[in-house]
């Protein structure tokens, strides 16, 4: 029999790991002293230990590993599990590559080798949301300044009596060859009424977001910085972009806006690399 220390040393695992596997039933000691709780292992259990370690290194969970060892698995099932794990590892690799590229850009900024916007970018999913909105179409981006505020006001006048209805103002934009289509309103789960329409924004599994602070007239510069970073990280826009207004013109001042810019994205075929 081998003590837990000797068994751990041979198997190149920790005492803590062996105790955890004991508690989960994955690798139960051949003997546990009823008085002092000391665990002892049979040398033949080393083969099971090696199998557990190999499966865990492939990324299988405790439950999956236990099932594989208990029930066995045929080649077709194992192939499917490994293919799923390969996809997970590939996604992890792409995420790590994107983070490395981001670190490289920041290092170059510190070293003065390139000019990078100081706007902070985060990557996250976006939830599906239904808007009580007014949809307008403009031919040029500057025209939006004259329609966003009035559209918010028009919808607010209709639904403002509903508790919490004005908590989440959102503007969503879709670019077309003829110009830009904007749906402007509030997250809303009520019924459609005269004066606005219900617009459903789909969930986005992957999106980049940044916060614009200050003058609303400067929001275009923030959007440009966000899109530059999206491209630099190996992504491209995918679907309508959103503006979530967290603070907007509460006291008549135009320099106090806080707006989260949200852009759904998808990966481009080329891998992201450090900026030159």
XYZ file of C-alpha atoms in Angstrom:
276
model
C 0.000 0.000 0.000
C 1.107 3.567 -0.667
C 0.498 6.542 1.582
C -1.253 9.545 0.070
C 2.110 11.320 -0.011
C 3.851 8.507 -1.858
C 0.966 8.042 -4.272
C 0.814 11.771 -4.991
C 4.564 11.920 -5.604
C 4.512 9.032 -8.068
C 1.454 10.354 -9.883
C 2.706 13.968 -9.893
C -0.509 15.300 -8.357
C -1.204 17.165 -5.141
C -2.604 15.838 -1.879
C -5.448 18.305 -2.226
C -6.355 16.957 -5.645
C -6.424 13.369 -4.385
C -8.666 14.364 -1.485
C -10.997 16.165 -3.889
C -11.186 13.147 -6.188
C -11.915 10.980 -3.160
C -14.822 13.223 -2.114
C -16.288 13.157 -5.646
C -15.850 9.394 -5.935
C -13.505 9.699 -8.901
C -10.566 7.986 -7.171
C -11.366 6.447 -3.809
C -8.403 5.190 -1.726
C -8.068 1.455 -1.319
C -8.174 1.995 2.429
C -9.013 4.856 4.794
C -8.093 4.450 8.470
C -11.321 4.860 10.475
C -9.462 6.409 13.412
C -7.104 8.969 11.888
C -8.544 9.267 8.373
C -5.225 8.454 6.683
C -5.676 7.371 3.074
C -3.764 4.481 1.500
C -3.669 3.495 -2.173
C -3.037 0.224 -3.943
C -0.235 0.455 -6.549
C -2.704 -0.857 -9.156
C -4.685 2.402 -8.725
C -1.855 4.253 -10.444
C -3.279 3.160 -13.808
C -6.635 4.775 -12.970
C -4.813 7.872 -11.741
C -2.976 8.184 -15.063
C -6.263 7.889 -16.965
C -7.847 10.567 -14.812
C -4.911 12.923 -15.294
C -4.908 12.352 -19.066
C -8.653 13.020 -19.382
C -8.501 16.084 -17.150
C -5.619 17.494 -19.214
C -7.844 17.134 -22.287
C -10.328 19.384 -20.531
C -12.975 16.865 -19.508
C -14.928 17.758 -16.380
C -15.016 15.653 -13.208
C -18.458 14.351 -14.205
C -17.375 13.512 -17.767
C -14.205 11.800 -16.546
C -16.159 9.759 -14.007
C -18.648 8.701 -16.685
C -15.890 7.703 -19.104
C -14.145 5.568 -16.501
C -17.368 4.033 -15.185
C -19.264 3.289 -18.369
C -16.580 3.270 -21.006
C -17.102 4.947 -24.360
C -16.894 3.922 -27.982
C -14.696 5.557 -30.580
C -17.544 7.556 -32.133
C -18.590 9.091 -28.812
C -14.997 9.874 -27.870
C -14.432 11.490 -31.273
C -17.445 13.743 -30.736
C -16.277 14.751 -27.262
C -12.780 15.492 -28.503
C -14.112 17.539 -31.421
C -16.133 19.668 -29.003
C -13.092 20.087 -26.805
C -10.992 21.051 -29.846
C -13.494 23.810 -30.652
C -13.319 25.074 -27.059
C -9.511 25.094 -27.095
C -9.475 26.914 -30.439
C -11.784 29.580 -29.029
C -9.519 29.934 -25.998
C -6.521 30.277 -28.338
C -8.186 33.055 -30.328
C -9.132 34.865 -27.131
C -5.554 34.616 -25.867
C -4.213 35.864 -29.224
C -6.534 38.871 -29.093
C -5.416 39.664 -25.553
C -1.774 39.367 -26.566
C -2.357 41.769 -29.465
C -4.020 44.216 -27.076
C -1.056 44.002 -24.689
C 1.325 44.658 -27.598
C -0.634 47.761 -28.661
C -0.590 49.134 -25.136
C 3.143 48.502 -24.812
C 3.752 50.338 -28.081
C 1.682 53.234 -26.784
C 3.783 53.401 -23.624
C 6.971 53.237 -25.670
C 5.719 56.027 -27.945
C 5.882 53.931 -31.087
C 2.294 54.500 -32.149
C -0.764 56.558 -31.376
C -3.643 54.605 -29.872
C -6.896 56.031 -28.553
C -7.142 56.147 -24.773
C -10.772 54.990 -24.930
C -11.194 51.725 -23.046
C -12.768 48.834 -24.942
C -14.478 45.815 -23.377
C -15.730 42.655 -25.057
C -19.040 41.194 -23.894
C -22.355 39.746 -25.104
C -25.423 41.934 -25.547
C -28.917 40.867 -24.453
C -31.943 40.872 -26.707
C -34.094 43.914 -26.061
C -37.436 45.213 -27.278
C -37.780 48.944 -27.797
C -40.716 51.261 -27.878
C -39.155 53.327 -30.636
C -39.520 55.765 -33.459
C -37.624 54.744 -36.588
C -36.172 57.480 -38.775
C -33.956 57.466 -41.838
C -31.303 60.039 -42.700
C -28.911 60.287 -45.614
C -25.906 61.609 -43.658
C -24.651 60.929 -40.128
C -24.662 64.597 -38.991
C -28.449 64.693 -39.546
C -28.918 62.340 -36.594
C -28.170 65.133 -34.121
C -31.461 66.775 -35.016
C -33.656 63.677 -34.675
C -32.334 61.623 -31.730
C -33.415 63.971 -28.925
C -36.878 64.748 -30.343
C -37.534 61.048 -30.974
C -36.675 60.163 -27.361
C -38.986 62.958 -26.206
C -41.855 61.787 -28.416
C -41.710 58.199 -27.138
C -41.294 59.366 -23.521
C -44.456 61.439 -23.806
C -46.424 58.298 -24.693
C -45.005 55.754 -22.228
C -43.684 58.043 -19.504
C -46.559 57.168 -17.173
C -45.486 53.521 -16.978
C -43.231 52.851 -13.994
C -39.621 52.245 -15.086
C -40.442 52.676 -18.773
C -37.860 55.440 -19.249
C -35.016 53.735 -17.379
C -33.189 52.407 -20.451
C -32.949 54.792 -23.420
C -31.382 53.113 -26.456
C -30.724 54.205 -30.025
C -29.883 51.522 -32.590
C -28.374 52.295 -35.993
C -28.195 50.331 -39.225
C -26.230 51.601 -42.220
C -27.695 51.232 -45.714
C -26.554 52.354 -49.130
C -29.156 55.124 -48.986
C -28.082 56.319 -45.530
C -28.702 55.390 -41.907
C -31.788 53.922 -40.256
C -32.139 54.781 -36.565
C -34.551 53.240 -34.063
C -34.739 55.531 -31.044
C -36.623 54.768 -27.863
C -36.702 52.855 -24.596
C -36.482 49.220 -23.498
C -40.140 48.302 -23.169
C -42.163 45.135 -22.588
C -45.619 46.612 -23.093
C -47.951 46.616 -26.068
C -47.528 48.781 -29.158
C -49.352 52.111 -29.091
C -50.022 54.843 -31.596
C -46.987 57.052 -32.018
C -44.274 54.391 -31.758
C -43.471 50.872 -32.956
C -41.985 47.837 -31.220
C -38.438 47.160 -32.434
C -36.688 43.945 -31.384
C -32.893 44.014 -31.175
C -31.484 40.478 -31.222
C -28.983 39.228 -28.682
C -25.339 39.412 -29.749
C -23.011 36.673 -28.554
C -19.981 38.895 -29.066
C -19.744 42.696 -29.007
C -17.303 45.480 -28.226
C -18.327 48.382 -26.029
C -16.836 51.701 -24.953
C -18.071 54.645 -22.899
C -18.379 58.132 -24.362
C -18.143 60.925 -21.793
C -18.862 64.631 -22.275
C -20.082 66.601 -25.268
C -22.564 64.658 -27.376
C -21.051 66.259 -30.489
C -17.872 64.281 -29.790
C -19.590 60.906 -29.901
C -18.610 60.376 -33.527
C -14.919 60.488 -32.532
C -15.580 57.858 -29.851
C -17.323 55.641 -32.404
C -14.365 55.984 -34.773
C -11.972 54.950 -32.002
C -14.153 51.943 -31.164
C -14.343 50.783 -34.777
C -10.602 51.216 -35.259
C -10.015 48.979 -32.271
C -12.513 46.392 -33.525
C -10.585 46.099 -36.788
C -7.218 46.076 -35.004
C -8.332 43.111 -32.901
C -9.347 41.048 -35.911
C -13.111 41.604 -35.851
C -15.689 43.390 -37.972
C -19.103 44.904 -37.206
C -22.008 42.455 -37.361
C -25.454 43.936 -36.956
C -26.926 47.223 -35.754
C -24.836 49.226 -33.310
C -26.442 50.599 -30.143
C -26.092 53.647 -27.941
C -27.189 53.107 -24.347
C -27.768 56.511 -22.757
C -26.764 56.298 -19.092
C -26.910 60.051 -18.517
C -28.200 62.563 -21.022
C -28.913 66.269 -20.816
C -30.424 66.138 -17.321
C -29.739 69.809 -16.531
C -29.676 71.262 -20.011
C -25.911 70.844 -20.285
C -24.525 69.058 -23.313
C -21.143 68.228 -21.756
C -22.435 65.713 -19.204
C -23.452 62.826 -21.461
C -22.535 59.254 -20.490
C -23.263 56.862 -23.348
C -22.150 53.258 -23.765
C -21.390 52.522 -27.402
C -22.151 48.898 -28.287
C -21.158 47.181 -31.521
C -21.941 43.490 -32.209
C -18.984 41.876 -33.978
C -17.775 38.718 -35.680
C -14.243 37.522 -36.277
C -12.609 38.207 -39.615
C -10.723 35.436 -41.391
C -7.358 37.061 -40.664
C -5.896 36.637 -37.193
C -5.311 39.813 -35.173
C -1.726 40.916 -34.823
C 0.224 43.653 -33.107
C -0.075 47.103 -34.629
C 2.998 48.265 -36.473
